[in-house]
Amino acid sequence: GMGMRVRSGSGSIATSKDTGRGSEWAEAGKESAETGATRPKRTPPMGSLPSPSFMATLPSTMIRRQYSLSSFSGGEGNNQTSGSPQQAYHEDQIIAQIQELQMRLLELRNDGGSSMAHPPSEQFAPDEFDLSQSDTTGHGGGATDAMNGDTRLIVVSNRLPVTVKKLSDGSYRFEESAGGVVSAMERVRQEMSFVWVGWPGDEIDSADQEFIRSRLLQEHDCVPVFLTDDCADKYYNGFCNDILWPLFHYVPLSIVQVDGERRFDFKYWQAYSTANHLFAEVIMQIYRETDIVWVQDYHLMLLPQLLRKRTQRMSVGFFLHTPFPSSEVYRILPVRKQILEGVLHADLIGFHTYEYARHFLSVCTRILGLETTPKGVEYMGRFIDVGIFPIGIDPDKFERELGLPDVQERIGEMRRKFAGKRVLLGVDRLDYIKGVPHKLLAFETLLTRNPEWKGTAVLVQIAIPSRTGVEEYKKLASETHELVGRINGFFGSVDYIPIVFINQSVNFQDLCALYSVADVCVVTSIRDGMNLVSYEYVMCQVENHGVLVLSEFAGSAQSLSGAIRVNPWNIEEVASGLHEALSKNDMDRGLKHWKLYRYVKRYTAQNWSHSFVSELRNRKQRVDYSFASTPPLRVDIDILPWMKEGHRVILLNYEGTLAHPRALVDRLAPGETLHRAVAQMAMEPLNQIYIFSGRSKTALESWFGDCRVGLVAEHGTDYRAPGETEWRELLGFRDGSWRHEVIPILQYFTERTPGSYLEEKDKVITWHYFDSDPQFGSWQSKELLAHLAEACASLPIEVMSGYKIVEVRPVGLSRVSVVQRILKDHQGKDISFILAVGGSEKSDEDLYTFLENESELANVMNWNPTERSVVPAEQGGVTSQGNSSVPETTSLGFGSNATVGVPTVVKALSCRVGKARNSAANRYIRDCDRAVQVLRELASTVSINIKRVRAPIRTNPRSVSTEDISALRNQSR
């Protein structure tokens, strides 16, 4: 089983500011060290990086046009242009062909294609950019594995593990960062080839980008994403740090900033989107089919969707290193849907804790209306796994450091300095989520309520400065210094300083020494993704068995059950926790520390990365791509060739197919575009169109009564044939005595479910909860189903549950039976094509299955199988040579006066709106908006054919030559 579970042997790492990177922050205040560490043994990666000039001239322009910023303004349906109906499809094809040309070009270069003419700017050693070249250092053999098709991991983070700085003399310095994701990736890098994609940390002159790219690739296995200073500032500081960071840590967004500018400005959102697009383009330059892409953190939440648009088969994982807020907080974000949809294109989404995963699934339900399970979420026909992968550190690193003579010397010095004192230690970045003022107030309360600790207890607080140029952080620093001064002034003396406040970074050796000396470690974060300080302290307390006081709002609190958990907002509770920690006897301290030590030692950062990548690799190997085997509908190939002759029966579901589901009838009325398309298609007499709906006869007549279409109301209890005004009862349901039994129950639940709506029709009653709270509505619907099942056991009705509805209707009603009745009405007619477009309900799937059954369909139509045959969609589309398999005849099927031959082959095509992994449909359409566009294309074709073909046939009916047929087919295509 995949999905949400606490993984055995899993850990995690820290890439963003919330994860309590004590040792990382201790390195001389390097705030940029979000993803770095001492780089382990180098394993050469796989793949090929195309010439930058080649990418600039070909794919980037195409990709930018296809995936412009407007693609995030309202979902995929808004991406369609006003040009040709097939433009989006053709652009996808062009991009795919460009990428194939890139790979072919690289193969030719690598195969010795020195005869290829390169401009002078490209004479610079292409092999330096070839990620598949052999590594002469003899490390790992990653390139060889890559060439053999082995899996390569592409890690994508906001920052590279290498910072590039331009010196005053024009040269560049490459500095590897310490800690973070790189140390966690050590085990993964030993098992598979590896490459890192990220921003180098500074704007690089265009003239130097080739050199920087080459150095980073050859020496660090890194591929840079070059951002301008303006884009980086708006993307990183403007959107990531000022909008996403506080919101994900439950800090509401103020409407304006200190300088009076709006907090959320779309220029920051545009920069965020632009940066994500640039990351996507760089990844596609090096991507190969066997690669796995792992996207890190909130900086790149649009990236999975951008990559999925470029290639459907890419294996993409996403891990969030911050908390994920509850739906009540997340819904504040103005671009909440775009961010959520971006992440949902990943295959595996990882979180630190179950709480964060639960919030994410709840947001998917409440914001997007998606169906979720504890294991994941269903989105656009794909099941996205949601997993829990707790964070970890590298324990061996601290054990090695504590064994060094220099560190032991520092430990001795600090013990002498704090002789006779009980040391409490805090290590935090000076950020408002870290709860440093809460800790100081709790310590003040401890000294006030327990005077025995006055003169004995000392709080050593390391507060690493953060974002010192931001007004909110300046205010926090000022308040913190005032608190420290007040407490020291009130409780201090000549030989006693209660709080030792270190407002700077300390080196790693001093940090380990302080960890070892401290009797208590205090973490009072008001919201923290994980916080690694707690793990680091545990590893340095093997001898002393120090006590950990841990905020319940830190992610690590769910894993470290041996800690004293406190609510940092309750100052008295924190003070009591400090007193308890200082008062514990040696036996209790030893038992609690052993419990903590065993967990930290086992669930390391290396296990975290290995666990996540293994889960992603397993999914890549076993994922069911059956939904991908169902191709998208292509009007010019799948439909138009079969509309050249004979009658066509077109079956269209309305709700969930042509229109998005709604509770109120008034909100479900067709738009002008849909109505015009249906009316135009109905003008062709050979088109027999039927629209199926669960709504009443009155509603359908008000929507399509002026069109020559058949209407099927209340899921098939009544129908009206095309061109008629009288309604017929399909199955003769007349007994309505059951209504007085069920209506009181439905009314009871309607009154007690805000937002629900009861729709009473002639023969069917529907209870809608579209506008109710998603979770409460779901609970109420299950309760309602149980009541109805008990009350209606002996009645001639059935209770059905659908998307946001509960429906009571007569027994025996089905979509297939209605279609069979309609087809029987057309017996004896020269039907050549049956098209069914439906949704995802069970009744739709039953219809798809029926249309695939050749013998049953022939029996309903009373066809002689020796004279006519049904061709499934797989045989009726395009052959391997790309030629239509439509039979050649000498008759045309346009207009009532056309010479109509009896086709010997009938094609039945079923099409589902929305992808699905297991569907009986032959084709799929992306969504309702695309379904309406398909009807527009068909309507346009019908209009053209009526104008161009009917007139000459009326004036001069004659036998039409094969050349005429070919010419007309070319025109329609």
mmCIF file with all atom_site columns, C-alpha atoms in Angstrom, residues 282-424:
data_model
loop_
_atom_site.group_PDB
_atom_site.id
_atom_site.type_symbol
_atom_site.label_atom_id
_atom_site.label_alt_id
_atom_site.label_comp_id
_atom_site.label_asym_id
_atom_site.label_entity_id
_atom_site.label_seq_id
_atom_site.pdbx_PDB_ins_code
_atom_site.Cartn_x
_atom_site.Cartn_y
_atom_site.Cartn_z
_atom_site.occupancy
_atom_site.B_iso_or_equiv
_atom_site.pdbx_formal_charge
_atom_site.auth_seq_id
_atom_site.auth_comp_id
_atom_site.auth_asym_id
_atom_site.auth_atom_id
_atom_site.pdbx_PDB_model_num
ATOM 1   C CA . VAL A 1 282 ? 16.071  24.277 -17.307 1.00 0.00 ? 282 VAL A CA 1
ATOM 2   C CA . ILE A 1 283 ? 14.813  20.897 -16.097 1.00 0.00 ? 283 ILE A CA 1
ATOM 3   C CA . MET A 1 284 ? 13.428  20.039 -19.529 1.00 0.00 ? 284 MET A CA 1
ATOM 4   C CA . GLN A 1 285 ? 16.829  20.782 -21.051 1.00 0.00 ? 285 GLN A CA 1
ATOM 5   C CA . ILE A 1 286 ? 18.404  17.941 -19.078 1.00 0.00 ? 286 ILE A CA 1
ATOM 6   C CA . TYR A 1 287 ? 15.438  15.626 -18.532 1.00 0.00 ? 287 TYR A CA 1
ATOM 7   C CA . ARG A 1 288 ? 15.437  12.073 -19.844 1.00 0.00 ? 288 ARG A CA 1
ATOM 8   C CA . GLU A 1 289 ? 12.605  9.570  -19.727 1.00 0.00 ? 289 GLU A CA 1
ATOM 9   C CA . THR A 1 290 ? 14.081  7.445  -16.938 1.00 0.00 ? 290 THR A CA 1
ATOM 10  C CA . ASP A 1 291 ? 14.686  10.404 -14.612 1.00 0.00 ? 291 ASP A CA 1
ATOM 11  C CA . ILE A 1 292 ? 12.938  11.078 -11.315 1.00 0.00 ? 292 ILE A CA 1
ATOM 12  C CA . VAL A 1 293 ? 12.381  14.720 -10.379 1.00 0.00 ? 293 VAL A CA 1
ATOM 13  C CA . TRP A 1 294 ? 12.160  15.704 -6.717  1.00 0.00 ? 294 TRP A CA 1
ATOM 14  C CA . VAL A 1 295 ? 10.906  19.262 -6.097  1.00 0.00 ? 295 VAL A CA 1
ATOM 15  C CA . GLN A 1 296 ? 11.680  20.838 -2.729  1.00 0.00 ? 296 GLN A CA 1
ATOM 16  C CA . ASP A 1 297 ? 9.559   23.232 -0.718  1.00 0.00 ? 297 ASP A CA 1
ATOM 17  C CA . TYR A 1 298 ? 7.152   26.123 -1.064  1.00 0.00 ? 298 TYR A CA 1
ATOM 18  C CA . HIS A 1 299 ? 9.342   28.127 -3.447  1.00 0.00 ? 299 HIS A CA 1
ATOM 19  C CA . LEU A 1 300 ? 8.430   25.835 -6.364  1.00 0.00 ? 300 LEU A CA 1
ATOM 20  C CA . MET A 1 301 ? 4.818   24.815 -5.838  1.00 0.00 ? 301 MET A CA 1
ATOM 21  C CA . LEU A 1 302 ? 3.866   25.516 -9.464  1.00 0.00 ? 302 LEU A CA 1
ATOM 22  C CA . LEU A 1 303 ? 6.698   23.417 -10.854 1.00 0.00 ? 303 LEU A CA 1
ATOM 23  C CA . PRO A 1 304 ? 5.013   19.961 -10.845 1.00 0.00 ? 304 PRO A CA 1
ATOM 24  C CA . GLN A 1 305 ? 2.205   21.264 -13.049 1.00 0.00 ? 305 GLN A CA 1
ATOM 25  C CA . LEU A 1 306 ? 4.597   23.008 -15.434 1.00 0.00 ? 306 LEU A CA 1
ATOM 26  C CA . LEU A 1 307 ? 6.614   19.810 -15.816 1.00 0.00 ? 307 LEU A CA 1
ATOM 27  C CA . ARG A 1 308 ? 3.505   17.669 -16.252 1.00 0.00 ? 308 ARG A CA 1
ATOM 28  C CA . LYS A 1 309 ? 2.301   19.910 -19.057 1.00 0.00 ? 309 LYS A CA 1
ATOM 29  C CA . ARG A 1 310 ? 5.530   19.329 -20.910 1.00 0.00 ? 310 ARG A CA 1
ATOM 30  C CA . THR A 1 311 ? 5.578   15.553 -20.482 1.00 0.00 ? 311 THR A CA 1
ATOM 31  C CA . GLN A 1 312 ? 2.834   13.411 -18.976 1.00 0.00 ? 312 GLN A CA 1
ATOM 32  C CA . ARG A 1 313 ? 5.071   10.453 -18.123 1.00 0.00 ? 313 ARG A CA 1
ATOM 33  C CA . MET A 1 314 ? 7.526   12.350 -15.920 1.00 0.00 ? 314 MET A CA 1
ATOM 34  C CA . SER A 1 315 ? 7.846   10.993 -12.374 1.00 0.00 ? 315 SER A CA 1
ATOM 35  C CA . VAL A 1 316 ? 7.615   13.998 -10.039 1.00 0.00 ? 316 VAL A CA 1
ATOM 36  C CA . GLY A 1 317 ? 7.775   14.115 -6.260  1.00 0.00 ? 317 GLY A CA 1
ATOM 37  C CA . PHE A 1 318 ? 7.162   17.148 -4.077  1.00 0.00 ? 318 PHE A CA 1
ATOM 38  C CA . PHE A 1 319 ? 8.114   17.653 -0.445  1.00 0.00 ? 319 PHE A CA 1
ATOM 39  C CA . LEU A 1 320 ? 7.020   20.548 1.735   1.00 0.00 ? 320 LEU A CA 1
ATOM 40  C CA . HIS A 1 321 ? 9.435   21.419 4.545   1.00 0.00 ? 321 HIS A CA 1
ATOM 41  C CA . THR A 1 322 ? 7.082   23.884 6.232   1.00 0.00 ? 322 THR A CA 1
ATOM 42  C CA . PRO A 1 323 ? 3.761   23.274 7.943   1.00 0.00 ? 323 PRO A CA 1
ATOM 43  C CA . PHE A 1 324 ? 0.716   23.146 5.717   1.00 0.00 ? 324 PHE A CA 1
ATOM 44  C CA . PRO A 1 325 ? -2.046  25.291 7.241   1.00 0.00 ? 325 PRO A CA 1
ATOM 45  C CA . SER A 1 326 ? -5.639  24.340 7.830   1.00 0.00 ? 326 SER A CA 1
ATOM 46  C CA . SER A 1 327 ? -8.201  25.232 5.189   1.00 0.00 ? 327 SER A CA 1
ATOM 47  C CA . GLU A 1 328 ? -9.465  28.212 7.215   1.00 0.00 ? 328 GLU A CA 1
ATOM 48  C CA . VAL A 1 329 ? -6.012  29.801 6.987   1.00 0.00 ? 329 VAL A CA 1
ATOM 49  C CA . TYR A 1 330 ? -5.004  28.602 3.517   1.00 0.00 ? 330 TYR A CA 1
ATOM 50  C CA . ARG A 1 331 ? -8.143  30.011 1.912   1.00 0.00 ? 331 ARG A CA 1
ATOM 51  C CA . ILE A 1 332 ? -6.831  33.524 2.697   1.00 0.00 ? 332 ILE A CA 1
ATOM 52  C CA . LEU A 1 333 ? -4.317  33.144 -0.153  1.00 0.00 ? 333 LEU A CA 1
ATOM 53  C CA . PRO A 1 334 ? -5.688  34.939 -3.261  1.00 0.00 ? 334 PRO A CA 1
ATOM 54  C CA . VAL A 1 335 ? -4.048  32.379 -5.605  1.00 0.00 ? 335 VAL A CA 1
ATOM 55  C CA . ARG A 1 336 ? -4.993  29.378 -3.504  1.00 0.00 ? 336 ARG A CA 1
ATOM 56  C CA . LYS A 1 337 ? -6.341  27.300 -6.392  1.00 0.00 ? 337 LYS A CA 1
ATOM 57  C CA . GLN A 1 338 ? -3.357  27.869 -8.663  1.00 0.00 ? 338 GLN A CA 1
ATOM 58  C CA . ILE A 1 339 ? -0.886  26.881 -5.935  1.00 0.00 ? 339 ILE A CA 1
ATOM 59  C CA . LEU A 1 340 ? -2.877  23.794 -5.029  1.00 0.00 ? 340 LEU A CA 1
ATOM 60  C CA . GLU A 1 341 ? -3.309  22.674 -8.636  1.00 0.00 ? 341 GLU A CA 1
ATOM 61  C CA . GLY A 1 342 ? 0.396   23.138 -9.227  1.00 0.00 ? 342 GLY A CA 1
ATOM 62  C CA . VAL A 1 343 ? 1.313   20.716 -6.430  1.00 0.00 ? 343 VAL A CA 1
ATOM 63  C CA . LEU A 1 344 ? -1.381  18.189 -7.389  1.00 0.00 ? 344 LEU A CA 1
ATOM 64  C CA . HIS A 1 345 ? 0.434   17.360 -10.623 1.00 0.00 ? 345 HIS A CA 1
ATOM 65  C CA . ALA A 1 346 ? 3.098   15.545 -8.599  1.00 0.00 ? 346 ALA A CA 1
ATOM 66  C CA . ASP A 1 347 ? 2.948   11.765 -8.192  1.00 0.00 ? 347 ASP A CA 1
ATOM 67  C CA . LEU A 1 348 ? 3.941   11.768 -4.527  1.00 0.00 ? 348 LEU A CA 1
ATOM 68  C CA . ILE A 1 349 ? 3.520   14.624 -2.056  1.00 0.00 ? 349 ILE A CA 1
ATOM 69  C CA . GLY A 1 350 ? 5.419   14.399 1.211   1.00 0.00 ? 350 GLY A CA 1
ATOM 70  C CA . PHE A 1 351 ? 4.951   16.133 4.563   1.00 0.00 ? 351 PHE A CA 1
ATOM 71  C CA . HIS A 1 352 ? 6.706   16.019 7.921   1.00 0.00 ? 352 HIS A CA 1
ATOM 72  C CA . THR A 1 353 ? 3.677   15.042 9.997   1.00 0.00 ? 353 THR A CA 1
ATOM 73  C CA . TYR A 1 354 ? 0.220   13.567 9.709   1.00 0.00 ? 354 TYR A CA 1
ATOM 74  C CA . GLU A 1 355 ? -1.279  16.896 10.793  1.00 0.00 ? 355 GLU A CA 1
ATOM 75  C CA . TYR A 1 356 ? 0.169   18.686 7.759   1.00 0.00 ? 356 TYR A CA 1
ATOM 76  C CA . ALA A 1 357 ? -0.990  15.925 5.408   1.00 0.00 ? 357 ALA A CA 1
ATOM 77  C CA . ARG A 1 358 ? -4.473  15.995 6.929   1.00 0.00 ? 358 ARG A CA 1
ATOM 78  C CA . HIS A 1 359 ? -4.690  19.750 6.406   1.00 0.00 ? 359 HIS A CA 1
ATOM 79  C CA . PHE A 1 360 ? -3.581  19.359 2.797   1.00 0.00 ? 360 PHE A CA 1
ATOM 80  C CA . LEU A 1 361 ? -6.248  16.742 2.069   1.00 0.00 ? 361 LEU A CA 1
ATOM 81  C CA . SER A 1 362 ? -8.875  18.896 3.755   1.00 0.00 ? 362 SER A CA 1
ATOM 82  C CA . VAL A 1 363 ? -7.862  21.874 1.611   1.00 0.00 ? 363 VAL A CA 1
ATOM 83  C CA . CYS A 1 364 ? -8.163  19.716 -1.533  1.00 0.00 ? 364 CYS A CA 1
ATOM 84  C CA . THR A 1 365 ? -11.731 18.897 -0.517  1.00 0.00 ? 365 THR A CA 1
ATOM 85  C CA . ARG A 1 366 ? -12.801 22.357 0.565   1.00 0.00 ? 366 ARG A CA 1
ATOM 86  C CA . ILE A 1 367 ? -11.071 24.467 -2.073  1.00 0.00 ? 367 ILE A CA 1
ATOM 87  C CA . LEU A 1 368 ? -11.193 22.205 -5.133  1.00 0.00 ? 368 LEU A CA 1
ATOM 88  C CA . GLY A 1 369 ? -14.028 19.872 -4.143  1.00 0.00 ? 369 GLY A CA 1
ATOM 89  C CA . LEU A 1 370 ? -11.886 16.757 -4.678  1.00 0.00 ? 370 LEU A CA 1
ATOM 90  C CA . GLU A 1 371 ? -12.497 13.318 -3.245  1.00 0.00 ? 371 GLU A CA 1
ATOM 91  C CA . THR A 1 372 ? -9.745  12.314 -0.822  1.00 0.00 ? 372 THR A CA 1
ATOM 92  C CA . THR A 1 373 ? -8.734  9.278  1.208   1.00 0.00 ? 373 THR A CA 1
ATOM 93  C CA . PRO A 1 374 ? -6.163  8.960  4.002   1.00 0.00 ? 374 PRO A CA 1
ATOM 94  C CA . LYS A 1 375 ? -3.735  7.740  1.336   1.00 0.00 ? 375 LYS A CA 1
ATOM 95  C CA . GLY A 1 376 ? -4.106  10.563 -1.158  1.00 0.00 ? 376 GLY A CA 1
ATOM 96  C CA . VAL A 1 377 ? -6.357  12.454 -3.520  1.00 0.00 ? 377 VAL A CA 1
ATOM 97  C CA . GLU A 1 378 ? -7.926  11.812 -6.904  1.00 0.00 ? 378 GLU A CA 1
ATOM 98  C CA . TYR A 1 379 ? -7.234  14.621 -9.366  1.00 0.00 ? 379 TYR A CA 1
ATOM 99  C CA . MET A 1 380 ? -7.787  14.724 -13.127 1.00 0.00 ? 380 MET A CA 1
ATOM 100 C CA . GLY A 1 381 ? -7.961  10.946 -13.436 1.00 0.00 ? 381 GLY A CA 1
ATOM 101 C CA . ARG A 1 382 ? -4.778  10.361 -11.430 1.00 0.00 ? 382 ARG A CA 1
ATOM 102 C CA . PHE A 1 383 ? -4.376  9.267  -7.830  1.00 0.00 ? 383 PHE A CA 1
ATOM 103 C CA . ILE A 1 384 ? -1.755  11.368 -6.083  1.00 0.00 ? 384 ILE A CA 1
ATOM 104 C CA . ASP A 1 385 ? -0.147  9.642  -3.116  1.00 0.00 ? 385 ASP A CA 1
ATOM 105 C CA . VAL A 1 386 ? 0.271   11.642 0.070   1.00 0.00 ? 386 VAL A CA 1
ATOM 106 C CA . GLY A 1 387 ? 2.971   10.362 2.419   1.00 0.00 ? 387 GLY A CA 1
ATOM 107 C CA . ILE A 1 388 ? 4.429   11.214 5.809   1.00 0.00 ? 388 ILE A CA 1
ATOM 108 C CA . PHE A 1 389 ? 8.220   11.323 6.003   1.00 0.00 ? 389 PHE A CA 1
ATOM 109 C CA . PRO A 1 390 ? 9.461   12.719 9.351   1.00 0.00 ? 390 PRO A CA 1
ATOM 110 C CA . ILE A 1 391 ? 12.634  14.736 9.453   1.00 0.00 ? 391 ILE A CA 1
ATOM 111 C CA . GLY A 1 392 ? 16.036  13.517 10.664  1.00 0.00 ? 392 GLY A CA 1
ATOM 112 C CA . ILE A 1 393 ? 19.626  14.663 11.084  1.00 0.00 ? 393 ILE A CA 1
ATOM 113 C CA . ASP A 1 394 ? 23.040  13.065 10.559  1.00 0.00 ? 394 ASP A CA 1
ATOM 114 C CA . PRO A 1 395 ? 23.783  11.641 14.042  1.00 0.00 ? 395 PRO A CA 1
ATOM 115 C CA . ASP A 1 396 ? 27.265  10.452 13.118  1.00 0.00 ? 396 ASP A CA 1
ATOM 116 C CA . LYS A 1 397 ? 28.299  14.021 12.364  1.00 0.00 ? 397 LYS A CA 1
ATOM 117 C CA . PHE A 1 398 ? 27.631  15.102 15.970  1.00 0.00 ? 398 PHE A CA 1
ATOM 118 C CA . GLU A 1 399 ? 29.188  11.997 17.457  1.00 0.00 ? 399 GLU A CA 1
ATOM 119 C CA . ARG A 1 400 ? 32.347  12.571 15.451  1.00 0.00 ? 400 ARG A CA 1
ATOM 120 C CA . GLU A 1 401 ? 32.467  16.238 16.428  1.00 0.00 ? 401 GLU A CA 1
ATOM 121 C CA . LEU A 1 402 ? 32.061  15.497 20.140  1.00 0.00 ? 402 LEU A CA 1
ATOM 122 C CA . GLY A 1 403 ? 35.037  13.142 19.956  1.00 0.00 ? 403 GLY A CA 1
ATOM 123 C CA . LEU A 1 404 ? 37.420  15.823 18.704  1.00 0.00 ? 404 LEU A CA 1
ATOM 124 C CA . PRO A 1 405 ? 39.976  17.120 21.237  1.00 0.00 ? 405 PRO A CA 1
ATOM 125 C CA . ASP A 1 406 ? 39.166  20.751 20.462  1.00 0.00 ? 406 ASP A CA 1
ATOM 126 C CA . VAL A 1 407 ? 35.491  20.188 21.233  1.00 0.00 ? 407 VAL A CA 1
ATOM 127 C CA . GLN A 1 408 ? 36.268  18.341 24.442  1.00 0.00 ? 408 GLN A CA 1
ATOM 128 C CA . GLU A 1 409 ? 38.434  21.273 25.479  1.00 0.00 ? 409 GLU A CA 1
ATOM 129 C CA . ARG A 1 410 ? 35.586  23.708 24.791  1.00 0.00 ? 410 ARG A CA 1
ATOM 130 C CA . ILE A 1 411 ? 33.222  21.517 26.817  1.00 0.00 ? 411 ILE A CA 1
ATOM 131 C CA . GLY A 1 412 ? 35.607  21.670 29.766  1.00 0.00 ? 412 GLY A CA 1
ATOM 132 C CA . GLU A 1 413 ? 35.889  25.456 29.514  1.00 0.00 ? 413 GLU A CA 1
ATOM 133 C CA . MET A 1 414 ? 32.108  25.906 29.468  1.00 0.00 ? 414 MET A CA 1
ATOM 134 C CA . ARG A 1 415 ? 31.592  23.574 32.414  1.00 0.00 ? 415 ARG A CA 1
ATOM 135 C CA . ARG A 1 416 ? 34.055  25.602 34.430  1.00 0.00 ? 416 ARG A CA 1
ATOM 136 C CA . LYS A 1 417 ? 32.329  28.809 33.332  1.00 0.00 ? 417 LYS A CA 1
ATOM 137 C CA . PHE A 1 418 ? 28.904  27.537 34.426  1.00 0.00 ? 418 PHE A CA 1
ATOM 138 C CA . ALA A 1 419 ? 30.082  25.624 37.469  1.00 0.00 ? 419 ALA A CA 1
ATOM 139 C CA . GLY A 1 420 ? 27.344  25.414 40.083  1.00 0.00 ? 420 GLY A CA 1
ATOM 140 C CA . LYS A 1 421 ? 24.711  26.537 37.588  1.00 0.00 ? 421 LYS A CA 1
ATOM 141 C CA . ARG A 1 422 ? 21.856  24.717 35.787  1.00 0.00 ? 422 ARG A CA 1
ATOM 142 C CA . VAL A 1 423 ? 22.048  25.628 32.113  1.00 0.00 ? 423 VAL A CA 1
ATOM 143 C CA . LEU A 1 424 ? 18.990  25.971 29.912  1.00 0.00 ? 424 LEU A CA 1
#
